[in-house]
């Protein structure tokens, strides 16, 4: 070790004689982690760190989770921390809220967020509003998580995106991770947050592996809620998205880069509170804006971004009206060809970008 | 209960006036304000009687502090007609169904079973995204369908394809719905097994669990208001009965006195959650009387028992009268649950190679305990067999 540090301290010229026999450092192979495993790790670490944290939902224990996200947790932590509930979303969401009010830190899993509608009164009226209604006396440190948005071949009642619905409510924090790093950092921040947090995962992303940077492997790796990330720097246009469509935006950006158009792709990470500073700074730089989301257009995430841009300083920097790329305004059909055409595809994003840039 | 109804009639039109009226009615000892009710004749109490006079309760006083333990009362017995070898146990309970009906029941079950195998394979091969088999529960579908009129409205959960099969829904349309192709009457909008048919009075399946229960009650109420001579049957699993909608549905069915039959298919599991984690107490059947619903527990593997319970003079006739709802709970034999654990929902997007029919699955299908097979044995003993050997029927269904 002393020899190595000696090598490092000397300027390179002096070292040339020793170069033939220097150590060769290979960078460690990039660690690939799927989104599913990242969420699993995040929950595992938080369950270990704080014994007040527990997970409840349908099929989370012995079955390892309906989508295997909680794999191995029941084996490790047992019945008291990982709880299988009867089929009653209203019931177990209410139980979770009560537990949070009494001092525990529940993670309430909905099999998909579509079924959270059965429990939405508990989420909104009991979890979201209580801190305000109690004048700051009663906090509800709860996490609601589960897959959100379109999957594959599961039709209307399993494919709705709830980002806009939950993003609408004061009192809730809403996050929407895209890759593994987002997933782990955001779930950990959500669990440690004393407010009710809705974590909108994506079923199709669960199995996708991403490179896990070294800092993400730490047990204290947190991503701050309310901060977006610029996934790709660009100069011609700002493309804002959340969850799975971020991947599509990056693909579109790669295609357009060959044509000389450099897109700045922003991964929102948090829906509420929205990081308008990052978006505004980017729009002021590029002068063009396209928003991309999987949800329906009316009263959606894109609509909110456009409204806020108009209300803020970035409006004066726009050279063209902002364009929203969204899911089709229909309940999700089942037949593959109909379904494919009901969600934003890479070609739709490219089309919108070109339209905005007038090329 | 009658008191509550009377209060209701006073309450709605004019809230201010009725405030006082309601208080009056709820005072113990109030008399003469309740209408007589078919089930509970309100007694005329003198205020000197030391009898309980609480609205909404009809019981005697007791001076010993005693709690009712939930598991001390023995379980509601399970009605069956055939034993496990397919022999009719009590000849007086033999439904004496006409030959054509017996054959139709058998054909429907066999056809359903065959269709299930094909569509299950399709899902494993990635040709359709999702499928739910009906293995082990064919008896409940066709048995109950056989007891109903063709115009009786059916609200299902997702495992009632046999009811449609019995009502002669064409195979092509079953397949078209699952594949979402151009022949699909649903125009490719719905996931597989989300069948629906207006002509056959089968309401389209909806994914969220138990939402069909209050809807079925509403439909039954509409039928009652229209004086239509029809009954509504509402199917659900024992897991779905945990949903809040189920409670609301049962309660409304009883208080509104709707002509509805609640049919609970209890196969012991909800995906991987066993009934011990789903509920306590004596199952779903025991909840019926708590709501004021006439209830019975029936062996779901016994087609004759299912038919008798659903359609017998008791169930159908009484549900058409003002006494309203009827509940039937079907525990299915434990064997059924093995493959229900593995094949509850075929959702996995990972396609498997063609032809993977698990050999263990096959042996269970041929097992003695499945309703299908037991029914086979019953027909064996019948003269019917001589006219149409069952192997022919099996072969026909595969064509």
XYZ file of C-alpha atoms in Angstrom:
758
model
C 0.000 0.000 0.000
C 2.820 2.387 0.852
C 4.331 1.796 -2.591
C 1.079 2.682 -4.267
C 0.558 5.876 -2.360
C 4.156 6.765 -3.127
C 3.409 6.346 -6.802
C 0.329 8.481 -6.617
C 2.034 11.367 -4.827
C 4.849 11.762 -7.343
C 4.216 13.675 -10.555
C 3.722 11.376 -13.514
C 7.012 12.242 -15.285
C 9.078 11.022 -12.352
C 7.113 7.865 -12.182
C 7.720 6.837 -15.800
C 10.491 4.489 -14.885
C 8.228 2.676 -12.520
C 5.297 2.477 -14.932
C 6.255 -0.852 -16.319
C 5.627 -2.388 -12.942
C 2.791 -0.325 -11.592
C -0.447 -1.764 -10.301
C -3.251 -2.042 -12.783
C -6.599 -0.991 -11.329
C -9.661 -2.318 -13.047
C -12.790 -0.348 -12.365
C -15.304 -2.539 -10.500
C -17.917 -4.003 -12.875
C -20.902 -1.727 -12.908
C -23.529 -3.156 -10.606
C -26.822 -3.811 -12.405
C -29.889 -3.736 -10.204
C -33.497 -4.061 -11.304
C -36.064 -1.560 -10.070
C -37.785 -4.359 -8.174
C -34.622 -5.237 -6.289
C -33.889 -1.592 -5.609
C -37.275 -1.109 -3.951
C -36.781 -4.368 -2.080
C -33.396 -3.206 -0.835
C -34.748 0.163 0.177
C -37.573 -1.381 2.200
C -35.278 -4.006 3.702
C -32.836 -1.367 4.885
C -35.558 0.787 6.400
C -37.206 -2.184 8.099
C -33.848 -3.017 9.620
C -33.086 0.530 10.638
C -36.342 1.331 12.404
C -38.460 -1.309 14.073
C -41.542 0.907 13.828
C -41.562 0.415 10.068
C -43.769 -2.402 8.803
C -45.307 -3.470 5.508
C -48.924 -4.480 4.970
C -50.981 -5.312 1.926
C -52.430 -8.192 -0.071
C -50.029 -11.064 -0.773
C -46.962 -9.211 0.571
C -45.850 -11.897 2.971
C -45.714 -15.563 1.948
C -46.329 -14.868 -1.703
C -43.372 -12.439 -1.719
C -45.597 -9.729 -3.106
C -47.987 -9.835 -6.030
C -45.136 -8.601 -8.215
C -42.428 -10.088 -5.992
C -41.298 -6.676 -4.782
C -41.296 -7.767 -1.145
C -39.436 -10.994 -1.842
C -37.651 -12.416 1.163
C -38.917 -9.782 3.585
C -41.415 -12.011 5.368
C -38.782 -14.714 5.772
C -36.460 -12.171 7.308
C -38.816 -10.103 9.457
C -41.762 -12.387 10.144
C -45.450 -11.924 10.769
C -45.180 -8.862 12.959
C -43.479 -6.696 10.364
C -44.802 -8.080 7.065
C -48.555 -8.541 7.172
C -50.905 -10.213 4.683
C -54.289 -8.542 4.814
C -57.781 -9.666 3.851
C -59.108 -8.265 0.610
C -60.305 -4.879 1.743
C -58.333 -1.875 0.619
C -60.493 0.489 2.584
C -59.945 -1.740 5.577
C -56.207 -2.090 5.497
C -55.549 1.470 4.373
C -57.601 2.635 7.320
C -55.742 0.292 9.635
C -52.438 1.606 8.313
C -53.506 5.219 8.839
C -54.565 4.416 12.382
C -51.248 2.716 13.055
C -49.402 5.754 11.695
C -51.402 8.065 13.905
C -50.543 5.912 16.888
C -46.797 6.113 16.228
C -45.864 3.322 13.843
C -44.506 3.863 10.328
C -46.516 1.688 7.968
C -45.860 0.985 4.321
C -49.247 0.276 2.813
C -49.064 -1.588 -0.479
C -51.878 -1.459 -3.000
C -51.728 -4.273 -5.518
C -52.119 -1.577 -8.105
C -53.087 2.020 -7.551
C -56.322 1.327 -9.376
C -57.468 -0.489 -6.258
C -56.498 2.472 -4.103
C -59.745 3.998 -5.284
C -61.469 1.591 -2.939
C -59.499 3.244 -0.144
C -59.173 6.761 -1.414
C -61.154 8.273 1.421
C -58.593 6.907 3.866
C -55.710 8.223 1.780
C -57.109 11.707 1.257
C -59.442 12.476 4.109
C -57.603 10.623 6.815
C -53.961 10.548 5.801
C -53.430 13.641 3.680
C -55.503 16.191 5.533
C -54.979 15.242 9.153
C -51.790 17.143 9.843
C -53.372 20.349 8.644
C -56.737 19.724 10.255
C -55.134 19.005 13.600
C -53.182 22.248 13.499
C -49.909 20.371 13.261
C -50.582 18.156 16.254
C -51.164 14.825 14.556
C -48.823 13.615 11.865
C -49.397 10.562 9.693
C -46.022 9.104 8.686
C -47.356 6.624 6.179
C -46.195 5.438 2.765
C -48.668 4.231 0.161
C -46.915 2.368 -2.609
C -47.695 0.132 -5.539
C -47.625 -0.037 -9.332
C -49.271 2.838 -11.155
C -50.200 3.478 -14.750
C -50.310 1.235 -17.780
C -49.004 -2.289 -17.726
C -49.360 -4.761 -20.614
C -52.667 -6.269 -21.578
C -54.529 -5.499 -18.382
C -57.116 -3.109 -19.818
C -59.024 -0.210 -18.365
C -59.455 -1.083 -14.709
C -55.796 -1.935 -14.179
C -54.066 0.771 -16.200
C -54.983 4.187 -14.892
C -52.300 6.683 -13.903
C -52.980 8.390 -10.589
C -50.207 10.982 -10.625
C -52.652 13.794 -11.350
C -55.250 12.587 -8.845
C -52.866 12.365 -5.892
C -50.755 15.287 -7.075
C -53.857 17.431 -6.714
C -54.043 17.091 -2.918
C -52.357 19.331 -0.424
C -51.040 17.302 2.467
C -49.723 14.478 0.303
C -46.277 14.066 -1.136
C -46.230 12.150 -4.388
C -43.138 10.614 -5.958
C -42.735 8.736 -9.222
C -39.411 6.908 -9.646
C -38.118 5.892 -13.055
C -34.948 3.841 -12.615
C -33.434 1.733 -9.822
C -31.564 4.581 -8.240
C -34.732 6.688 -8.123
C -36.687 3.779 -6.732
C -34.348 3.050 -3.868
C -33.607 6.643 -2.944
C -37.210 7.743 -3.097
C -38.692 4.836 -1.155
C -36.171 5.402 1.611
C -36.895 9.107 1.732
C -40.595 8.358 1.707
C -40.335 5.985 4.639
C -38.241 8.434 6.646
C -40.584 11.327 5.861
C -43.119 12.156 8.553
C -45.761 13.023 5.990
C -48.033 10.718 3.987
C -46.148 9.877 0.791
C -47.583 8.179 -2.289
C -44.955 6.225 -4.232
C -46.103 5.567 -7.798
C -44.053 2.680 -9.129
C -44.432 1.082 -12.554
C -44.992 -2.592 -13.159
C -43.237 -2.670 -16.504
C -40.137 -1.104 -14.943
C -39.858 -3.661 -12.140
C -37.812 -6.099 -14.182
C -35.602 -3.539 -15.929
C -31.988 -3.458 -14.728
C -30.088 -0.190 -14.388
C -26.580 0.648 -13.418
C -26.410 1.297 -9.709
C -23.879 3.969 -8.832
C -21.715 3.305 -5.761
C -23.424 5.941 -3.633
C -26.751 4.197 -4.214
C -25.399 1.077 -2.604
C -25.129 2.820 0.736
C -27.698 2.182 3.437
C -28.220 5.886 3.848
C -28.722 6.697 0.211
C -31.623 9.119 0.017
C -33.038 11.109 -2.853
C -34.650 14.322 -1.638
C -38.350 14.507 -2.296
C -39.121 17.577 -4.414
C -35.996 17.562 -6.552
C -35.974 16.663 -10.234
C -32.981 15.291 -12.096
C -31.659 16.295 -15.474
C -31.007 12.939 -17.107
C -29.579 14.375 -20.264
C -28.209 17.845 -20.925
C -29.414 19.620 -24.031
C -29.762 23.007 -25.631
C -32.647 22.990 -28.080
C -35.653 21.819 -26.129
C -36.693 20.783 -22.631
C -38.532 17.479 -22.346
C -40.091 16.859 -18.928
C -41.388 13.474 -17.885
C -41.881 11.061 -14.995
C -41.787 7.296 -14.531
C -41.523 4.966 -17.520
C -41.891 7.632 -20.236
C -38.528 9.070 -19.116
C -36.944 6.091 -20.851
C -38.925 6.803 -23.992
C -37.815 10.455 -23.877
C -34.191 9.415 -23.680
C -34.671 7.131 -26.666
C -36.272 9.956 -28.616
C -33.423 12.245 -27.620
C -30.898 9.707 -28.897
C -32.684 9.514 -32.257
C -32.939 13.292 -32.558
C -29.340 13.785 -31.561
C -28.352 12.184 -34.845
C -30.335 14.902 -36.582
C -28.563 17.583 -34.624
C -31.327 18.310 -32.118
C -30.121 18.178 -28.519
C -32.908 17.561 -26.048
C -32.633 18.236 -22.355
C -34.498 15.442 -20.628
C -35.738 16.073 -17.106
C -36.849 13.222 -14.866
C -39.310 14.830 -12.448
C -38.902 12.148 -9.744
C -41.398 14.027 -7.567
C -44.893 15.008 -8.671
C -45.760 16.889 -5.525
C -44.070 19.149 -4.505
C -43.052 19.738 -8.102
C -39.526 20.996 -8.766
C -40.448 23.991 -10.893
C -37.048 25.632 -10.421
C -35.266 22.966 -12.411
C -37.901 23.004 -15.141
C -37.972 26.805 -15.356
C -34.194 27.092 -15.462
C -34.138 24.553 -18.274
C -36.879 26.282 -20.267
C -35.128 29.604 -19.875
C -32.091 27.939 -21.407
C -33.735 26.036 -24.275
C -36.830 28.169 -24.974
C -38.986 25.168 -25.837
C -40.994 22.736 -23.752
C -42.603 19.334 -24.278
C -44.110 17.388 -21.394
C -44.563 13.615 -21.600
C -46.711 11.442 -19.340
C -48.622 8.183 -19.477
C -51.775 9.575 -17.866
C -54.781 11.204 -19.470
C -54.465 14.765 -20.794
C -57.211 16.587 -18.955
C -56.108 18.104 -15.649
C -52.887 16.110 -15.875
C -49.275 16.555 -14.834
C -48.398 18.202 -18.141
C -51.278 20.620 -17.777
C -49.978 21.688 -14.388
C -46.428 22.188 -15.686
C -47.670 24.330 -18.565
C -49.836 26.427 -16.254
C -46.980 27.067 -13.875
C -44.597 27.946 -16.689
C -47.089 30.540 -17.805
C -47.320 31.959 -14.313
C -43.574 32.154 -13.805
C -40.579 33.909 -15.344
C -39.915 31.142 -17.898
C -42.946 32.129 -19.979
C -41.112 35.064 -21.481
C -38.408 32.735 -22.695
C -40.705 30.423 -24.651
C -40.339 30.637 -28.416
C -43.287 28.331 -29.068
C -46.323 27.056 -27.173
C -45.544 24.136 -24.907
C -46.878 20.772 -26.051
C -48.134 17.897 -23.929
C -47.691 14.274 -24.968
C -50.073 12.123 -22.965
C -51.991 8.881 -22.960
C -55.058 8.792 -25.186
C -58.208 10.165 -23.594
C -59.917 6.759 -23.396
C -60.103 3.981 -20.814
C -57.228 1.674 -21.710
C -58.310 -0.950 -24.220
C -57.064 -4.521 -24.123
C -56.247 -5.521 -27.711
C -52.521 -5.040 -28.263
C -52.748 -2.738 -31.220
C -55.286 -0.529 -29.472
C -53.231 -0.484 -26.291
C -50.006 0.407 -28.094
C -51.723 3.380 -29.626
C -53.166 4.556 -26.338
C -49.852 5.327 -24.653
C -47.114 7.742 -25.775
C -44.590 6.012 -27.993
C -41.124 7.230 -28.962
C -42.430 8.331 -32.345
C -45.099 10.483 -30.679
C -42.466 12.215 -28.568
C -40.275 12.830 -31.605
C -43.253 14.205 -33.479
C -44.126 16.585 -30.649
C -40.537 17.802 -30.339
C -40.250 18.449 -34.034
C -43.584 20.220 -34.071
C -42.521 22.493 -31.230
C -39.212 23.234 -32.874
C -40.956 23.702 -36.191
C -38.715 21.243 -38.027
C -86.607 -2.817 11.916
C -90.180 -1.920 11.190
C -89.747 1.023 13.484
C -86.775 2.198 11.486
C -88.753 1.972 8.261
C -91.540 4.042 9.683
C -88.989 6.585 10.806
C -87.586 6.630 7.297
C -90.903 7.575 5.802
C -91.300 10.429 8.194
C -87.737 11.636 7.852
C -87.232 12.256 4.193
C -89.824 14.815 3.102
C -89.455 17.371 5.862
C -86.431 17.223 8.047
C -87.440 19.865 10.531
C -90.712 18.316 11.423
C -89.427 14.789 11.590
C -86.679 15.522 14.115
C -89.215 15.441 16.861
C -91.004 12.543 15.287
C -87.907 10.394 15.241
C -87.129 11.059 18.880
C -90.635 10.032 19.725
C -90.325 6.759 17.905
C -87.074 5.787 19.524
C -88.202 6.159 23.056
C -88.635 2.751 24.638
C -92.219 1.967 25.162
C -93.546 3.887 22.177
C -96.383 1.997 20.672
C -98.696 1.881 17.760
C -96.403 3.744 15.392
C -94.834 0.690 13.764
C -96.492 -1.066 10.869
C -96.746 -4.798 11.190
C -93.975 -6.570 9.358
C -94.242 -10.032 7.807
C -91.372 -11.259 9.897
C -91.802 -9.524 13.165
C -95.204 -8.684 14.514
C -94.759 -5.696 16.747
C -96.325 -6.454 20.061
C -98.516 -4.012 21.849
C -96.607 -3.468 25.060
C -98.055 -2.158 28.202
C -95.515 -0.053 30.036
C -95.840 -2.308 33.059
C -94.418 -5.368 31.226
C -90.817 -6.149 32.062
C -89.986 -7.126 28.499
C -87.246 -5.662 26.284
C -88.738 -2.904 24.198
C -85.708 -1.794 22.221
C -86.192 -0.797 18.625
C -84.342 -3.028 16.204
C -83.916 -5.928 18.628
C -86.215 -8.790 19.495
C -84.880 -10.840 22.378
C -85.418 -11.750 26.000
C -83.622 -10.314 28.995
C -80.925 -12.368 30.723
C -79.354 -11.674 34.067
C -76.254 -13.815 33.628
C -73.187 -12.223 32.060
C -72.452 -14.525 29.116
C -70.568 -13.806 25.924
C -71.202 -15.747 22.750
C -67.870 -17.282 21.815
C -67.385 -17.206 18.079
C -66.098 -20.734 17.789
C -68.278 -22.488 20.308
C -71.326 -22.542 18.094
C -70.768 -25.420 15.690
C -70.424 -24.634 12.024
C -73.391 -24.431 9.719
C -73.732 -27.927 8.229
C -72.952 -28.582 4.575
C -75.807 -29.792 2.407
C -75.019 -32.484 -0.099
C -76.977 -34.962 -2.169
C -74.267 -37.319 -3.433
C -71.485 -38.956 -1.478
C -67.932 -38.997 -2.773
C -68.612 -42.016 -4.931
C -71.477 -40.254 -6.668
C -74.172 -42.231 -4.863
C -77.326 -40.373 -3.875
C -77.378 -40.549 -0.101
C -81.000 -39.789 0.640
C -83.370 -40.847 -2.140
C -85.908 -38.243 -1.118
C -83.355 -35.526 -1.894
C -82.726 -36.854 -5.390
C -83.700 -33.961 -7.608
C -84.906 -36.296 -10.377
C -83.694 -33.961 -13.046
C -84.827 -34.814 -16.567
C -82.310 -36.752 -18.636
C -81.623 -33.894 -21.039
C -80.767 -31.609 -18.174
C -78.434 -34.123 -16.598
C -76.627 -34.518 -19.884
C -76.510 -30.818 -20.486
C -74.939 -30.280 -17.081
C -72.301 -32.846 -17.886
C -71.619 -31.502 -21.347
C -71.254 -27.968 -20.063
C -68.791 -28.986 -17.394
C -66.714 -31.030 -19.806
C -66.702 -28.323 -22.438
C -65.705 -25.712 -19.883
C -62.890 -27.893 -18.644
C -61.573 -28.401 -22.171
C -61.807 -24.728 -23.026
C -59.950 -23.933 -19.829
C -57.070 -26.176 -20.777
C -56.723 -24.556 -24.166
C -56.926 -21.000 -22.919
C -54.634 -21.690 -19.986
C -52.055 -23.029 -22.406
C -52.550 -19.940 -24.529
C -51.700 -17.724 -21.620
C -48.581 -19.693 -20.768
C -47.510 -19.398 -24.383
C -47.957 -15.648 -24.299
C -50.834 -15.584 -26.792
C -53.190 -13.975 -24.328
C -52.055 -11.858 -21.409
C -54.259 -13.250 -18.704
C -56.521 -16.179 -17.921
C -58.415 -17.607 -14.981
C -59.274 -21.269 -15.033
C -62.422 -22.692 -13.520
C -60.928 -25.981 -12.422
C -62.814 -27.518 -9.575
C -65.666 -25.032 -9.675
C -67.528 -26.191 -12.772
C -70.164 -27.804 -10.604
C -71.058 -24.539 -8.934
C -71.500 -22.727 -12.232
C -73.658 -25.195 -14.072
C -75.518 -26.362 -11.003
C -76.651 -22.866 -10.172
C -77.275 -21.903 -13.795
C -79.483 -24.942 -14.200
C -81.676 -23.820 -11.344
C -82.290 -20.353 -12.749
C -84.521 -19.089 -15.502
C -82.765 -17.847 -18.607
C -83.927 -14.318 -17.873
C -82.504 -14.213 -14.367
C -79.725 -11.626 -14.220
C -76.237 -12.859 -13.418
C -73.527 -10.738 -11.781
C -70.269 -12.657 -11.668
C -66.840 -12.008 -10.227
C -64.514 -13.680 -12.746
C -64.831 -17.428 -12.311
C -68.333 -18.060 -13.610
C -67.747 -18.923 -17.227
C -69.730 -22.114 -16.716
C -72.889 -20.105 -16.238
C -72.473 -18.578 -19.674
C -71.472 -21.952 -21.040
C -74.681 -23.454 -19.704
C -76.628 -20.642 -21.328
C -75.100 -21.668 -24.670
C -72.756 -18.788 -25.211
C -70.860 -19.791 -28.365
C -67.311 -21.052 -27.948
C -66.187 -18.711 -30.712
C -67.259 -15.732 -28.651
C -65.489 -16.991 -25.515
C -62.290 -17.316 -27.522
C -62.812 -14.034 -29.344
C -63.177 -12.214 -26.051
C -59.992 -13.715 -24.665
C -58.042 -12.944 -27.787
C -59.541 -9.509 -28.310
C -59.846 -10.149 -32.034
C -62.174 -8.766 -34.642
C -64.984 -11.147 -33.716
C -64.991 -9.914 -30.133
C -68.282 -8.182 -29.398
C -66.394 -6.148 -26.797
C -64.191 -4.731 -29.565
C -60.967 -5.711 -27.849
C -61.533 -3.391 -24.899
C -61.564 -5.929 -22.082
C -59.052 -8.286 -20.530
C -59.637 -12.005 -21.029
C -62.415 -13.700 -19.033
C -64.304 -10.400 -18.884
C -67.278 -11.917 -20.676
C -70.659 -10.272 -20.906
C -73.812 -10.992 -22.843
C -76.938 -8.900 -22.812
C -79.080 -11.530 -24.557
C -78.130 -14.125 -21.997
C -78.545 -11.710 -19.088
C -74.955 -12.044 -17.945
C -73.537 -8.726 -16.812
C -70.023 -8.042 -18.106
C -67.322 -8.991 -15.641
C -65.583 -6.090 -13.931
C -62.144 -6.404 -12.389
C -62.372 -4.650 -9.010
C -63.510 -7.220 -6.497
C -66.936 -7.182 -4.906
C -68.138 -4.114 -6.782
C -70.721 -6.379 -8.402
C -72.375 -7.064 -5.040
C -74.083 -3.735 -4.408
C -74.751 -3.440 -8.138
C -76.515 -6.793 -8.111
C -78.616 -5.646 -5.189
C -79.542 -2.507 -7.084
C -80.539 -4.556 -10.094
C -82.623 -6.810 -7.884
C -84.307 -3.790 -6.378
C -85.075 -2.515 -9.856
C -86.559 -5.875 -10.768
C -88.712 -5.785 -7.671
C -89.911 -2.259 -8.405
C -90.760 -3.254 -11.953
C -92.594 -6.333 -10.737
C -90.504 -8.344 -13.151
C -90.649 -12.020 -12.407
C -86.926 -12.386 -12.163
C -84.266 -13.077 -9.629
C -80.709 -11.759 -9.589
C -77.830 -14.039 -8.678
C -74.564 -12.551 -7.501
C -71.376 -14.671 -7.429
C -68.246 -13.810 -5.498
C -65.340 -15.539 -3.826
C -64.751 -15.796 -0.107
C -61.885 -13.297 -0.386
C -64.006 -10.705 -2.134
C -66.500 -11.007 0.703
C -63.964 -9.134 2.843
C -64.477 -5.995 0.821
C -66.555 -3.200 2.234
C -68.841 -3.372 -0.776
C -69.901 -6.842 0.302
C -71.086 -5.595 3.659
C -73.025 -2.771 2.067
C -74.526 -5.109 -0.506
C -75.703 -7.690 2.026
C -77.144 -5.058 4.274
C -79.079 -3.345 1.524
C -80.355 -6.618 0.119
C -81.860 -7.442 3.459
C -83.241 -4.037 4.347
C -84.634 -3.400 0.877
C -85.877 -6.976 0.631
C -84.517 -7.637 -2.835
C -85.025 -10.811 -4.856
C -81.375 -11.745 -4.905
C -79.349 -14.897 -4.359
C -75.814 -14.376 -3.025
C -73.582 -17.213 -4.129
C -70.198 -17.390 -2.422
C -67.590 -19.717 -3.937
C -65.195 -20.588 -1.173
C -62.120 -22.362 -2.461
C -60.007 -21.758 0.600
C -57.579 -19.279 -0.951
C -57.372 -15.781 -2.350
C -54.213 -16.023 -4.455
C -52.041 -17.231 -1.594
C -54.015 -15.933 1.348
C -55.754 -18.789 3.152
C -59.173 -18.395 4.730
C -57.582 -18.398 8.173
C -56.081 -15.029 7.267
C -59.083 -13.848 5.320
C -61.717 -14.139 8.003
C -62.554 -15.660 11.358
C -65.792 -17.082 12.568
C -67.819 -19.667 10.717
C -67.132 -18.423 7.207
C -69.348 -16.428 4.926
C -72.493 -18.475 5.466
C -72.579 -17.487 9.114
C -72.689 -13.826 8.162
C -75.981 -14.291 6.335
C -78.246 -14.595 9.361
C -76.427 -11.645 10.913
C -77.703 -9.512 8.072
C -81.134 -11.058 8.086
C -80.488 -13.194 5.025
C -81.724 -16.779 4.728
C -78.583 -18.858 4.300
C -77.325 -22.322 3.527
C -73.963 -23.965 3.135
C -73.652 -26.426 0.243
C -70.947 -28.749 -1.011
C -69.886 -26.988 -4.213
C -68.555 -30.184 -5.743
C -72.037 -31.698 -5.699
C -73.969 -30.496 -8.718
C -77.324 -31.790 -7.524
C -76.929 -30.114 -4.184
C -76.020 -26.829 -5.853
C -79.016 -27.037 -8.150
C -81.337 -27.870 -5.323
C -80.072 -25.088 -3.101
C -80.178 -22.448 -5.806
C -83.384 -23.327 -7.444
C -85.330 -25.307 -4.956
C -88.717 -23.966 -4.024
C -87.215 -22.441 -0.932
C -84.534 -20.305 -2.520
C -86.119 -19.130 -5.692
C -89.663 -18.738 -4.559
C -88.832 -17.006 -1.357
C -86.462 -14.635 -3.041
C -89.296 -13.553 -5.256
C -91.445 -12.781 -2.280
C -90.938 -9.798 -0.058
C -88.638 -11.643 2.258
C -85.847 -11.052 -0.156
C -82.281 -12.098 -0.185
C -80.934 -15.571 0.089
C -77.333 -16.539 0.694
C -75.594 -19.691 -0.415
C -72.048 -20.498 0.535
C -70.131 -23.107 -1.377
C -67.082 -24.536 0.238
C -65.252 -26.402 -2.461
C -63.300 -29.480 -1.723
C -59.769 -28.914 -0.500
C -58.374 -30.660 -3.551
C -59.573 -27.860 -5.771
C -57.291 -25.493 -4.002
C -54.030 -27.092 -5.018
C -54.093 -25.828 -8.516
C -55.896 -22.731 -7.499
C -52.828 -21.809 -5.520
C -50.614 -22.171 -8.550
C -53.025 -20.993 -11.159
C -55.095 -18.402 -9.408
C -54.277 -15.798 -11.940
C -52.217 -16.442 -14.987
C -50.626 -13.052 -15.238
C -46.954 -13.722 -15.684
C -45.664 -12.130 -18.830
C -42.884 -14.667 -19.168
C -43.981 -17.067 -21.905
C -43.417 -20.746 -21.321
C -42.648 -23.326 -23.979
C -45.584 -25.002 -25.687
C -47.156 -28.058 -24.243
C -46.341 -27.512 -20.602
C -49.301 -29.146 -19.000
C -48.208 -30.059 -15.550
C -48.649 -33.775 -14.979
C -49.781 -33.225 -11.405
C -52.566 -31.018 -12.648
C -53.800 -33.849 -14.824
C -54.007 -36.267 -11.982
C -56.007 -33.878 -9.884
C -58.427 -33.311 -12.682
C -59.110 -36.985 -12.753
C -59.313 -37.223 -9.032
C -62.321 -38.618 -7.329
C -63.140 -35.491 -5.471
C -63.678 -33.020 -8.233
C -67.292 -32.235 -8.865
C -66.854 -33.083 -12.478
C -65.620 -36.552 -11.789
C -68.092 -37.226 -9.069
C -70.841 -36.287 -11.432
C -69.343 -38.672 -13.972
C -69.669 -41.455 -11.482
C -73.233 -40.544 -10.798
C -74.142 -40.776 -14.422
C -72.319 -44.087 -14.579
C -74.833 -45.482 -12.211
C -77.635 -44.048 -14.240
C -79.274 -45.676 -17.212
C -78.367 -42.549 -19.091
C -74.936 -43.951 -19.592
C -76.177 -46.612 -21.946
C -77.486 -44.032 -24.337
C -74.478 -41.741 -24.459
C -71.194 -43.148 -23.231
C -69.311 -40.446 -21.416
C -66.112 -41.017 -23.360
C -67.993 -39.863 -26.433
C -68.949 -36.689 -24.673
C -65.366 -36.092 -23.661
C -64.230 -36.542 -27.223
C -66.971 -34.319 -28.598
C -65.966 -31.456 -26.401
C -62.411 -31.612 -27.690
C -63.470 -31.192 -31.304
